[in-house]
mmCIF file of C-alpha atoms and ligand atoms in Angstrom:
data_model
loop_
_atom_site.group_PDB
_atom_site.id
_atom_site.type_symbol
_atom_site.label_atom_id
_atom_site.label_comp_id
_atom_site.label_asym_id
_atom_site.label_seq_id
_atom_site.Cartn_x
_atom_site.Cartn_y
_atom_site.Cartn_z
ATOM 1 C CA MET N 17 -54.010 6.901 11.668
ATOM 2 C CA THR N 18 -54.957 6.306 15.293
ATOM 3 C CA SER N 19 -53.004 7.309 18.413
ATOM 4 C CA ASP N 20 -52.632 3.651 19.348
ATOM 5 C CA VAL N 21 -49.525 1.671 20.199
ATOM 6 C CA LEU N 22 -48.800 -1.850 18.978
ATOM 7 C CA VAL N 23 -46.131 -3.784 20.893
ATOM 8 C CA VAL N 24 -44.766 -7.111 19.719
ATOM 9 C CA ALA N 25 -44.190 -9.853 22.289
ATOM 10 C CA ASP N 26 -40.980 -11.882 22.226
ATOM 11 C CA HIS N 27 -40.757 -15.545 23.139
ATOM 12 C CA ARG N 28 -38.207 -18.288 22.825
ATOM 13 C CA ARG N 29 -38.438 -22.040 23.185
ATOM 14 C CA GLY N 30 -41.911 -21.897 24.677
ATOM 15 C CA ASP N 31 -41.293 -19.099 27.188
ATOM 16 C CA LEU N 32 -42.407 -15.500 27.000
ATOM 17 C CA ARG N 33 -39.266 -13.385 27.433
ATOM 18 C CA ASP N 34 -39.073 -10.728 30.169
ATOM 19 C CA VAL N 35 -38.727 -7.962 27.597
ATOM 20 C CA SER N 36 -42.328 -8.633 26.505
ATOM 21 C CA LEU N 37 -43.651 -7.245 29.795
ATOM 22 C CA GLU N 38 -41.204 -4.327 29.603
ATOM 23 C CA LEU N 39 -42.564 -3.548 26.132
ATOM 24 C CA LEU N 40 -46.029 -3.284 27.653
ATOM 25 C CA SER N 41 -44.786 -0.633 30.116
ATOM 26 C CA ALA N 42 -43.033 1.348 27.377
ATOM 27 C CA GLY N 43 -46.120 0.981 25.182
ATOM 28 C CA ARG N 44 -48.467 2.147 27.938
ATOM 29 C CA GLU N 45 -46.347 5.275 28.504
ATOM 30 C CA LEU N 46 -46.563 6.118 24.808
ATOM 31 C CA ALA N 47 -50.286 5.352 24.655
ATOM 32 C CA ASP N 48 -50.883 7.679 27.630
ATOM 33 C CA ALA N 49 -48.803 10.429 26.015
ATOM 34 C CA ALA N 50 -50.600 10.071 22.681
ATOM 35 C CA GLY N 51 -54.056 9.399 24.133
ATOM 36 C CA GLY N 52 -54.454 5.998 22.443
ATOM 37 C CA ASP N 53 -54.978 2.316 23.213
ATOM 38 C CA LEU N 54 -52.316 -0.275 23.884
ATOM 39 C CA HIS N 55 -52.347 -3.349 21.633
ATOM 40 C CA ALA N 56 -50.035 -6.340 21.925
ATOM 41 C CA ALA N 57 -49.354 -8.846 19.162
ATOM 42 C CA VAL N 58 -48.054 -12.353 19.762
ATOM 43 C CA ILE N 59 -47.064 -14.551 16.860
ATOM 44 C CA SER N 60 -46.311 -18.302 16.738
ATOM 45 C CA GLY N 61 -45.918 -20.813 19.563
ATOM 46 C CA ASN N 62 -48.524 -21.275 22.285
ATOM 47 C CA VAL N 63 -50.241 -17.960 21.592
ATOM 48 C CA GLU N 64 -53.193 -18.558 23.956
ATOM 49 C CA SER N 65 -50.928 -19.095 26.929
ATOM 50 C CA PHE N 66 -48.702 -16.144 25.942
ATOM 51 C CA ALA N 67 -51.802 -13.947 25.625
ATOM 52 C CA GLU N 68 -52.788 -14.871 29.203
ATOM 53 C CA ASP N 69 -49.341 -13.798 30.438
ATOM 54 C CA LEU N 70 -49.521 -10.577 28.443
ATOM 55 C CA ASP N 71 -52.876 -9.594 29.895
ATOM 56 C CA ARG N 72 -51.525 -7.017 32.359
ATOM 57 C CA GLU N 73 -52.982 -3.777 33.657
ATOM 58 C CA GLY N 74 -53.224 -1.149 30.956
ATOM 59 C CA VAL N 75 -53.347 -3.504 27.964
ATOM 60 C CA ASP N 76 -56.456 -2.947 25.823
ATOM 61 C CA ARG N 77 -56.262 -5.619 23.139
ATOM 62 C CA ILE N 78 -54.129 -8.654 22.367
ATOM 63 C CA HIS N 79 -53.910 -10.026 18.835
ATOM 64 C CA THR N 80 -52.721 -13.592 18.300
ATOM 65 C CA VAL N 81 -51.376 -15.172 15.143
ATOM 66 C CA ALA N 82 -50.964 -18.927 15.447
ATOM 67 C CA HIS N 83 -48.321 -20.089 13.005
ATOM 68 C CA GLY N 84 -45.629 -22.691 13.756
ATOM 69 C CA GLU N 85 -43.672 -22.990 16.968
ATOM 70 C CA GLU N 86 -40.575 -20.898 16.394
ATOM 71 C CA PHE N 87 -39.669 -17.461 15.165
ATOM 72 C CA ASN N 88 -39.720 -17.044 11.394
ATOM 73 C CA HIS N 89 -38.674 -13.678 9.985
ATOM 74 C CA ASP N 90 -40.952 -13.788 6.932
ATOM 75 C CA VAL N 91 -44.033 -14.787 8.907
ATOM 76 C CA TYR N 92 -43.439 -12.091 11.532
ATOM 77 C CA ALA N 93 -42.841 -9.397 8.915
ATOM 78 C CA GLN N 94 -45.963 -10.386 6.982
ATOM 79 C CA ALA N 95 -48.194 -10.708 10.046
ATOM 80 C CA LEU N 96 -47.034 -7.484 11.695
ATOM 81 C CA THR N 97 -47.382 -5.502 8.509
ATOM 82 C CA ALA N 98 -50.948 -6.800 8.166
ATOM 83 C CA ILE N 99 -51.795 -6.008 11.810
ATOM 84 C CA ALA N 100 -50.262 -2.526 11.548
ATOM 85 C CA GLU N 101 -52.167 -1.843 8.315
ATOM 86 C CA ASP N 102 -55.372 -2.942 10.010
ATOM 87 C CA LEU N 103 -54.932 -1.035 13.301
ATOM 88 C CA ALA N 104 -53.061 1.955 11.874
ATOM 89 C CA PRO N 105 -51.160 2.566 15.152
ATOM 90 C CA GLU N 106 -49.033 5.664 15.636
ATOM 91 C CA PHE N 107 -46.286 3.448 17.158
ATOM 92 C CA VAL N 108 -45.038 -0.083 16.548
ATOM 93 C CA VAL N 109 -42.721 -1.079 19.399
ATOM 94 C CA ALA N 110 -40.574 -4.195 19.084
ATOM 95 C CA PRO N 111 -37.878 -5.685 21.336
ATOM 96 C CA ASN N 112 -34.283 -4.930 20.385
ATOM 97 C CA SER N 113 -33.663 -8.675 20.521
ATOM 98 C CA VAL N 114 -32.238 -10.904 17.814
ATOM 99 C CA ASN N 115 -35.815 -11.499 16.620
ATOM 100 C CA GLY N 116 -36.911 -7.862 16.826
ATOM 101 C CA LEU N 117 -33.835 -6.642 14.965
ATOM 102 C CA ASP N 118 -34.671 -9.149 12.267
ATOM 103 C CA TYR N 119 -38.254 -8.125 11.527
ATOM 104 C CA ALA N 120 -38.639 -4.505 12.772
ATOM 105 C CA PRO N 121 -36.637 -2.874 9.924
ATOM 106 C CA ALA N 122 -38.532 -5.053 7.408
ATOM 107 C CA VAL N 123 -41.879 -3.967 8.870
ATOM 108 C CA ALA N 124 -40.804 -0.309 8.856
ATOM 109 C CA THR N 125 -39.744 -0.589 5.217
ATOM 110 C CA ARG N 126 -42.988 -2.277 4.178
ATOM 111 C CA LEU N 127 -45.005 0.396 5.971
ATOM 112 C CA ASP N 128 -42.733 3.160 4.701
ATOM 113 C CA ARG N 129 -42.121 4.407 8.255
ATOM 114 C CA PRO N 130 -39.034 5.693 10.046
ATOM 115 C CA TYR N 131 -37.316 3.150 12.292
ATOM 116 C CA VAL N 132 -35.095 3.768 15.338
ATOM 117 C CA SER N 133 -33.365 0.837 17.026
ATOM 118 C CA ASP N 134 -32.054 0.195 20.534
ATOM 119 C CA ALA N 135 -34.073 2.823 22.403
ATOM 120 C CA VAL N 136 -33.361 3.218 26.132
ATOM 121 C CA GLY N 137 -35.846 6.075 26.552
ATOM 122 C CA LEU N 138 -38.923 7.316 24.697
ATOM 123 C CA ASP N 139 -40.655 10.638 25.043
ATOM 124 C CA TYR N 140 -43.603 11.639 22.888
ATOM 125 C CA SER N 141 -45.056 15.092 22.742
ATOM 126 C CA GLU N 142 -46.825 17.198 20.153
ATOM 127 C CA GLY N 143 -46.307 14.699 17.354
ATOM 128 C CA THR N 144 -42.543 14.291 17.886
ATOM 129 C CA LEU N 145 -40.960 11.162 19.274
ATOM 130 C CA GLU N 146 -37.713 11.711 21.137
ATOM 131 C CA VAL N 147 -35.731 8.491 21.286
ATOM 132 C CA THR N 148 -32.785 8.170 23.676
ATOM 133 C CA ARG N 149 -30.018 5.839 22.508
ATOM 134 C CA GLU N 150 -26.583 4.970 23.829
ATOM 135 C CA MET N 151 -23.510 4.942 21.614
ATOM 136 C CA TYR N 152 -19.844 3.957 21.811
ATOM 137 C CA GLY N 153 -20.401 1.239 24.389
ATOM 138 C CA SER N 154 -22.755 3.401 26.494
ATOM 139 C CA LYS N 155 -20.158 6.184 26.813
ATOM 140 C CA VAL N 156 -22.345 8.692 24.971
ATOM 141 C CA GLU N 157 -26.089 9.244 25.183
ATOM 142 C CA THR N 158 -27.831 10.674 22.137
ATOM 143 C CA THR N 159 -31.371 11.691 21.382
ATOM 144 C CA VAL N 160 -32.985 11.217 18.023
ATOM 145 C CA ASP N 161 -36.020 13.374 17.290
ATOM 146 C CA VAL N 162 -38.400 11.800 14.817
ATOM 147 C CA ALA N 163 -40.671 14.611 13.770
ATOM 148 C CA GLU N 164 -43.221 12.669 11.833
ATOM 149 C CA GLY N 165 -44.952 9.395 12.660
ATOM 150 C CA PRO N 166 -46.056 6.772 12.490
ATOM 151 C CA PHE N 167 -42.974 5.352 14.193
ATOM 152 C CA VAL N 168 -41.346 1.930 14.419
ATOM 153 C CA VAL N 169 -38.890 1.560 17.316
ATOM 154 C CA SER N 170 -37.160 -1.302 19.054
ATOM 155 C CA ILE N 171 -36.377 -0.990 22.753
ATOM 156 C CA ARG N 172 -33.525 -2.399 24.775
ATOM 157 C CA GLY N 173 -34.354 -5.003 27.426
ATOM 158 C CA GLY N 174 -34.027 -4.004 31.073
ATOM 159 C CA GLU N 175 -34.764 -0.301 30.559
ATOM 160 C CA TRP N 176 -38.477 -0.299 31.494
ATOM 161 C CA PRO N 177 -40.070 -2.040 34.470
ATOM 162 C CA PRO N 178 -42.172 -5.091 33.622
ATOM 163 C CA ALA N 179 -45.923 -4.435 33.404
ATOM 164 C CA GLU N 180 -47.743 -5.770 36.444
ATOM 165 C CA GLY N 181 -51.216 -6.686 37.626
ATOM 166 C CA VAL N 182 -53.955 -8.579 35.860
ATOM 167 C CA GLY N 183 -55.748 -6.855 33.024
ATOM 168 C CA ASP N 184 -58.960 -7.394 31.141
ATOM 169 C CA ALA N 185 -57.714 -7.088 27.583
ATOM 170 C CA GLU N 186 -59.795 -8.354 24.727
ATOM 171 C CA VAL N 187 -57.942 -11.293 23.162
ATOM 172 C CA SER N 188 -58.672 -12.176 19.552
ATOM 173 C CA GLU N 189 -57.113 -14.207 16.791
ATOM 174 C CA PHE N 190 -56.007 -11.890 14.026
ATOM 175 C CA ASP N 191 -57.631 -12.812 10.735
ATOM 176 C CA PHE N 192 -54.586 -13.369 8.574
ATOM 177 C CA GLU N 193 -53.351 -15.958 6.090
ATOM 178 C CA VAL N 194 -49.612 -16.410 5.682
ATOM 179 C CA ASP N 195 -48.516 -16.077 2.070
ATOM 180 C CA GLU N 196 -46.471 -19.286 2.070
ATOM 181 C CA ASP N 197 -45.006 -18.518 -1.373
ATOM 182 C CA ALA N 198 -43.406 -15.393 0.099
ATOM 183 C CA VAL N 199 -41.892 -17.284 3.054
ATOM 184 C CA ARG N 200 -38.308 -17.759 1.948
ATOM 185 C CA SER N 201 -36.798 -19.020 5.198
ATOM 186 C CA LYS N 202 -37.452 -22.203 7.104
ATOM 187 C CA VAL N 203 -36.649 -22.810 10.794
ATOM 188 C CA LYS N 204 -34.778 -26.102 11.005
ATOM 189 C CA GLY N 205 -33.956 -26.039 14.703
ATOM 190 C CA PHE N 206 -32.685 -23.968 17.555
ATOM 191 C CA GLU N 207 -29.146 -24.056 18.867
ATOM 192 C CA GLU N 208 -27.920 -21.891 21.720
ATOM 193 C CA VAL N 209 -24.673 -20.057 20.886
ATOM 194 C CA GLY N 210 -21.746 -21.700 22.665
ATOM 195 C CA GLY N 211 -23.821 -24.784 23.471
ATOM 196 C CA GLY N 212 -25.479 -25.591 26.760
ATOM 197 C CA ASP N 213 -29.025 -24.927 27.798
ATOM 198 C CA VAL N 214 -28.420 -21.958 30.117
ATOM 199 C CA ASP N 215 -29.808 -18.572 29.183
ATOM 200 C CA ILE N 216 -28.181 -16.083 31.567
ATOM 201 C CA ALA N 217 -30.648 -13.446 30.302
ATOM 202 C CA ASP N 218 -33.431 -15.333 32.112
ATOM 203 C CA ALA N 219 -31.572 -15.846 35.423
ATOM 204 C CA ASP N 220 -32.777 -14.142 38.620
ATOM 205 C CA PHE N 221 -29.435 -14.407 40.392
ATOM 206 C CA LEU N 222 -26.096 -14.247 38.606
ATOM 207 C CA VAL N 223 -22.687 -14.885 40.123
ATOM 208 C CA SER N 224 -20.395 -13.282 37.590
ATOM 209 C CA ILE N 225 -16.648 -13.735 37.488
ATOM 210 C CA GLY N 226 -13.937 -11.601 35.926
ATOM 211 C CA ARG N 227 -10.200 -11.597 35.364
ATOM 212 C CA GLY N 228 -9.625 -11.358 39.116
ATOM 213 C CA ILE N 229 -10.035 -15.156 39.220
ATOM 214 C CA GLU N 230 -6.549 -15.402 37.644
ATOM 215 C CA GLU N 231 -6.507 -19.085 36.624
ATOM 216 C CA GLU N 232 -8.985 -21.455 35.006
ATOM 217 C CA GLU N 233 -8.652 -23.963 37.829
ATOM 218 C CA ASN N 234 -9.807 -21.300 40.306
ATOM 219 C CA LEU N 235 -13.194 -21.236 38.583
ATOM 220 C CA GLU N 236 -14.357 -24.135 40.731
ATOM 221 C CA LEU N 237 -14.459 -21.681 43.635
ATOM 222 C CA VAL N 238 -17.145 -19.539 41.987
ATOM 223 C CA GLU N 239 -18.889 -22.608 40.552
ATOM 224 C CA GLU N 240 -19.270 -23.823 44.138
ATOM 225 C CA LEU N 241 -20.600 -20.422 45.240
ATOM 226 C CA ALA N 242 -23.151 -20.480 42.405
ATOM 227 C CA GLU N 243 -24.114 -24.021 43.398
ATOM 228 C CA VAL N 244 -24.712 -23.300 47.114
ATOM 229 C CA THR N 245 -26.573 -20.045 46.444
ATOM 230 C CA GLY N 246 -28.674 -21.418 43.581
ATOM 231 C CA ALA N 247 -27.214 -18.813 41.216
ATOM 232 C CA THR N 248 -26.286 -19.055 37.552
ATOM 233 C CA LEU N 249 -22.658 -18.481 36.578
ATOM 234 C CA SER N 250 -21.794 -15.730 34.114
ATOM 235 C CA SER N 251 -18.622 -13.793 33.346
ATOM 236 C CA SER N 252 -16.859 -10.851 31.800
ATOM 237 C CA ARG N 253 -15.386 -11.177 28.332
ATOM 238 C CA PRO N 254 -11.758 -12.118 29.169
ATOM 239 C CA ILE N 255 -12.992 -15.333 30.804
ATOM 240 C CA VAL N 256 -14.751 -16.272 27.557
ATOM 241 C CA ASP N 257 -11.862 -15.077 25.392
ATOM 242 C CA ASN N 258 -9.590 -17.398 27.395
ATOM 243 C CA GLY N 259 -11.955 -20.271 26.601
ATOM 244 C CA TRP N 260 -12.685 -20.892 30.286
ATOM 245 C CA LEU N 261 -16.459 -20.456 29.882
ATOM 246 C CA PRO N 262 -18.627 -20.652 26.740
ATOM 247 C CA LYS N 263 -19.751 -17.522 24.917
ATOM 248 C CA ASN N 264 -23.339 -17.860 26.147
ATOM 249 C CA ARG N 265 -22.079 -16.958 29.671
ATOM 250 C CA GLN N 266 -20.629 -13.578 28.642
ATOM 251 C CA VAL N 267 -22.314 -10.435 29.943
ATOM 252 C CA GLY N 268 -21.857 -7.166 28.104
ATOM 253 C CA GLN N 269 -21.925 -5.219 24.917
ATOM 254 C CA SER N 270 -20.689 -8.115 22.796
ATOM 255 C CA GLY N 271 -22.271 -10.704 25.092
ATOM 256 C CA LYS N 272 -25.722 -10.853 26.622
ATOM 257 C CA GLN N 273 -27.789 -8.206 28.330
ATOM 258 C CA VAL N 274 -28.995 -9.412 31.697
ATOM 259 C CA THR N 275 -31.557 -8.079 34.152
ATOM 260 C CA PRO N 276 -31.395 -10.360 37.211
ATOM 261 C CA ASP N 277 -32.714 -9.462 40.656
ATOM 262 C CA VAL N 278 -29.163 -9.813 41.974
ATOM 263 C CA TYR N 279 -25.849 -9.502 40.106
ATOM 264 C CA LEU N 280 -22.793 -10.454 42.142
ATOM 265 C CA ALA N 281 -19.710 -9.201 40.269
ATOM 266 C CA ILE N 282 -16.534 -10.845 41.526
ATOM 267 C CA GLY N 283 -13.135 -9.630 40.321
ATOM 268 C CA ILE N 284 -14.733 -7.556 37.571
ATOM 269 C CA SER N 285 -13.450 -3.998 37.070
ATOM 270 C CA GLY N 286 -16.667 -2.571 35.572
ATOM 271 C CA ALA N 287 -15.556 -1.558 32.078
ATOM 272 C CA VAL N 288 -18.248 0.297 30.110
ATOM 273 C CA GLN N 289 -18.648 -2.634 27.720
ATOM 274 C CA HIS N 290 -19.377 -4.923 30.674
ATOM 275 C CA VAL N 291 -21.649 -2.471 32.469
ATOM 276 C CA ALA N 292 -23.686 -2.008 29.257
ATOM 277 C CA GLY N 293 -24.888 -5.585 29.707
ATOM 278 C CA MET N 294 -25.753 -5.641 33.425
ATOM 279 C CA LYS N 295 -26.679 -2.162 34.643
ATOM 280 C CA GLY N 296 -30.358 -3.148 34.465
ATOM 281 C CA ALA N 297 -29.910 -5.570 37.411
ATOM 282 C CA ASP N 298 -32.061 -4.695 40.435
ATOM 283 C CA THR N 299 -29.276 -5.101 42.970
ATOM 284 C CA ILE N 300 -25.585 -5.067 42.103
ATOM 285 C CA ILE N 301 -23.013 -6.389 44.567
ATOM 286 C CA ALA N 302 -19.306 -6.105 43.799
ATOM 287 C CA VAL N 303 -16.246 -7.785 45.284
ATOM 288 C CA ASN N 304 -12.963 -6.222 44.248
ATOM 289 C CA THR N 305 -9.558 -5.555 45.808
ATOM 290 C CA ASP N 306 -9.377 -2.115 44.187
ATOM 291 C CA PRO N 307 -11.524 0.470 46.030
ATOM 292 C CA ASN N 308 -11.376 2.671 42.903
ATOM 293 C CA ALA N 309 -12.689 0.018 40.527
ATOM 294 C CA PRO N 310 -15.490 1.576 38.420
ATOM 295 C CA ILE N 311 -17.829 -1.301 39.300
ATOM 296 C CA PHE N 312 -18.248 0.345 42.739
ATOM 297 C CA ASP N 313 -19.753 3.414 41.018
ATOM 298 C CA ILE N 314 -22.837 1.386 40.073
ATOM 299 C CA ALA N 315 -22.841 -1.205 42.877
ATOM 300 C CA ASP N 316 -25.551 -1.067 45.549
ATOM 301 C CA TYR N 317 -23.289 -3.025 47.922
ATOM 302 C CA GLY N 318 -19.549 -3.433 47.709
ATOM 303 C CA VAL N 319 -16.858 -5.479 49.415
ATOM 304 C CA VAL N 320 -13.311 -4.180 49.053
ATOM 305 C CA GLY N 321 -11.492 -7.429 49.526
ATOM 306 C CA ASP N 322 -9.719 -10.396 48.017
ATOM 307 C CA LEU N 323 -12.103 -12.792 46.333
ATOM 308 C CA PHE N 324 -9.976 -15.715 47.534
ATOM 309 C CA ASP N 325 -10.966 -14.700 51.096
ATOM 310 C CA VAL N 326 -14.502 -13.471 50.429
ATOM 311 C CA VAL N 327 -15.808 -16.302 48.220
ATOM 312 C CA PRO N 328 -14.831 -19.195 50.566
ATOM 313 C CA ALA N 329 -16.406 -17.273 53.461
ATOM 314 C CA LEU N 330 -19.621 -16.855 51.454
ATOM 315 C CA ILE N 331 -19.687 -20.542 50.517
ATOM 316 C CA GLU N 332 -19.393 -21.457 54.198
ATOM 317 C CA GLU N 333 -22.076 -18.913 55.117
ATOM 318 C CA PHE N 334 -24.457 -20.710 52.746
ATOM 319 C CA GLY N 335 -23.655 -24.102 54.264
ATOM 320 C CA GLY N 336 -21.166 -25.289 51.650
ATOM 321 C CA GLU N 337 -17.554 -26.328 51.743
ATOM 322 C CA PRO N 338 -14.970 -24.362 49.752
ATOM 323 C CA PRO N 339 -13.107 -26.583 47.250
HETATM 324 P P1 LIG R 20 -10.222 -6.445 34.364
HETATM 325 O O1 LIG R 20 -10.624 -5.159 33.773
HETATM 326 O O2 LIG R 20 -8.808 -6.872 34.212
HETATM 327 O O3 LIG R 20 -10.625 -6.384 35.897
HETATM 328 C C1 LIG R 20 -10.271 -7.361 36.836
HETATM 329 C C2 LIG R 20 -10.676 -6.825 38.182
HETATM 330 O O4 LIG R 20 -10.445 -7.822 39.150
HETATM 331 C C3 LIG R 20 -9.879 -5.576 38.612
HETATM 332 O O5 LIG R 20 -10.785 -4.537 38.945
HETATM 333 C C4 LIG R 20 -9.104 -6.019 39.828
HETATM 334 O O6 LIG R 20 -8.973 -5.015 40.802
HETATM 335 C C5 LIG R 20 -9.946 -7.171 40.325
HETATM 336 N N1 LIG R 20 -9.176 -8.189 41.069
HETATM 337 C C6 LIG R 20 -7.965 -8.696 40.770
HETATM 338 N N2 LIG R 20 -7.634 -9.646 41.673
HETATM 339 C C7 LIG R 20 -8.661 -9.716 42.565
HETATM 340 C C8 LIG R 20 -8.909 -10.504 43.721
HETATM 341 N N3 LIG R 20 -8.037 -11.438 44.146
HETATM 342 N N4 LIG R 20 -10.069 -10.315 44.391
HETATM 343 C C9 LIG R 20 -10.984 -9.384 43.975
HETATM 344 N N5 LIG R 20 -10.801 -8.607 42.886
HETATM 345 C C10 LIG R 20 -9.653 -8.777 42.195
HETATM 346 N N6 LIG R 20 -16.171 -6.949 28.302
HETATM 347 C C11 LIG R 20 -17.169 -7.640 28.842
HETATM 348 O O7 LIG R 20 -17.124 -8.032 30.013
HETATM 349 N N7 LIG R 20 -18.273 -7.930 28.080
HETATM 350 C C12 LIG R 20 -18.419 -7.542 26.796
HETATM 351 O O8 LIG R 20 -19.428 -7.864 26.160
HETATM 352 C C13 LIG R 20 -17.364 -6.784 26.212
HETATM 353 N N8 LIG R 20 -17.463 -6.335 24.950
HETATM 354 C C14 LIG R 20 -16.459 -5.563 24.437
HETATM 355 C C15 LIG R 20 -16.593 -5.033 23.154
HETATM 356 C C16 LIG R 20 -15.604 -4.227 22.645
HETATM 357 C C17 LIG R 20 -15.770 -3.643 21.257
HETATM 358 C C18 LIG R 20 -14.443 -3.953 23.400
HETATM 359 C C19 LIG R 20 -13.358 -3.068 22.852
HETATM 360 C C20 LIG R 20 -14.296 -4.481 24.660
HETATM 361 C C21 LIG R 20 -15.291 -5.315 25.202
HETATM 362 N N9 LIG R 20 -15.174 -5.850 26.485
HETATM 363 C C22 LIG R 20 -16.224 -6.535 27.018
HETATM 364 C C23 LIG R 20 -13.910 -5.793 27.258
HETATM 365 C C24 LIG R 20 -13.899 -4.705 28.317
HETATM 366 O O9 LIG R 20 -13.400 -3.500 27.743
HETATM 367 C C25 LIG R 20 -12.974 -5.099 29.483
HETATM 368 O O10 LIG R 20 -11.684 -5.352 28.983
HETATM 369 C C26 LIG R 20 -13.453 -6.301 30.270
HETATM 370 O O11 LIG R 20 -14.805 -6.148 30.654
HETATM 371 C C27 LIG R 20 -12.606 -6.454 31.532
HETATM 372 O O12 LIG R 20 -12.973 -7.641 32.175
HETATM 373 P P2 LIG R 20 -12.694 -7.828 33.722
HETATM 374 O O13 LIG R 20 -13.400 -6.773 34.513
HETATM 375 O O14 LIG R 20 -12.951 -9.251 34.054
HETATM 376 O O15 LIG R 20 -11.098 -7.653 33.792
#
């Protein structure tokens, strides 16, 4: 076994997902702690172009496996098991995404390794990996000590900074043949949950609306604000539960995790289940009538005020006309 780290890039519909660069940062930290190299694996899709994007400072080697366009559980599990058997890394680090949660336990089982999911912190010293996880909707933080490697972990998006700079990693195609007879699933297409082509997880600027909006017809106010500011509209769960916006717009524990540059929370109280999905935003701005709303505890900027006054003023400030 080496002291190396193997991270697994995530991509969807032709785009490398942000968590891939965050994985590189988490992987580099572990590699530094263990005194090993950082490897990245990228499987399926336009692997050459993904490898270029993944070539950041601190990455030693990138392994590509060209097979099909979309994610396939069986292919990923086979390919990653083969790469891990070849490199013998001390750590395999996957994203805690829908894809990662699909293949990481399978890879751990095939390699007969321990697996810890949904890590928000990793600390390695003297052969023990301490994994920080959040439980009960982020109300409780726990640490799991895994005393014996090698380790397979999946990390939560938005918890590590994206790797930066341009690296000089060696890129090579991994010599691997898919065992087609063992591929039991077939990707027939891709459909976004709730319809629509918006992925709020990829947005840089989110205008997010909560129950403070009161009525469905009032939504046009925040739609106009999103329009004039070039933001993407998202929401808390009650808005989705009411059927006012589709499920793919919901931020939070049972919605999507988002990491925009700016998150503007309007009429959202800041319940733990909501905060679990957006606390990774760079800058959080909150508008709420209640000065004691918990959202102000995590906001960088706050406006204690009525959204029906504040939002029209913002629309005008950005050159628009309130509806
Ligand atoms: P509220 O909590 O009702 O807050 C509305 C806020 O608007 C208040 O703070 C109020 O002061 C303010 N307000 C009212 N009028 C105005 C006005 N005119 N101007 C400005 N501010 C105003 N929630 C999620 O969001 N995402 C999830 O993924 C999620 N998952 C959950 C999973 C589980 C298992 C459970 C139990 C709950 C989950 N929830 C989730 C629900 C969560 O607990 C909260 O109920 C929800 O986030 C509250 O949404 P809200 O902030 O829009 O509404």
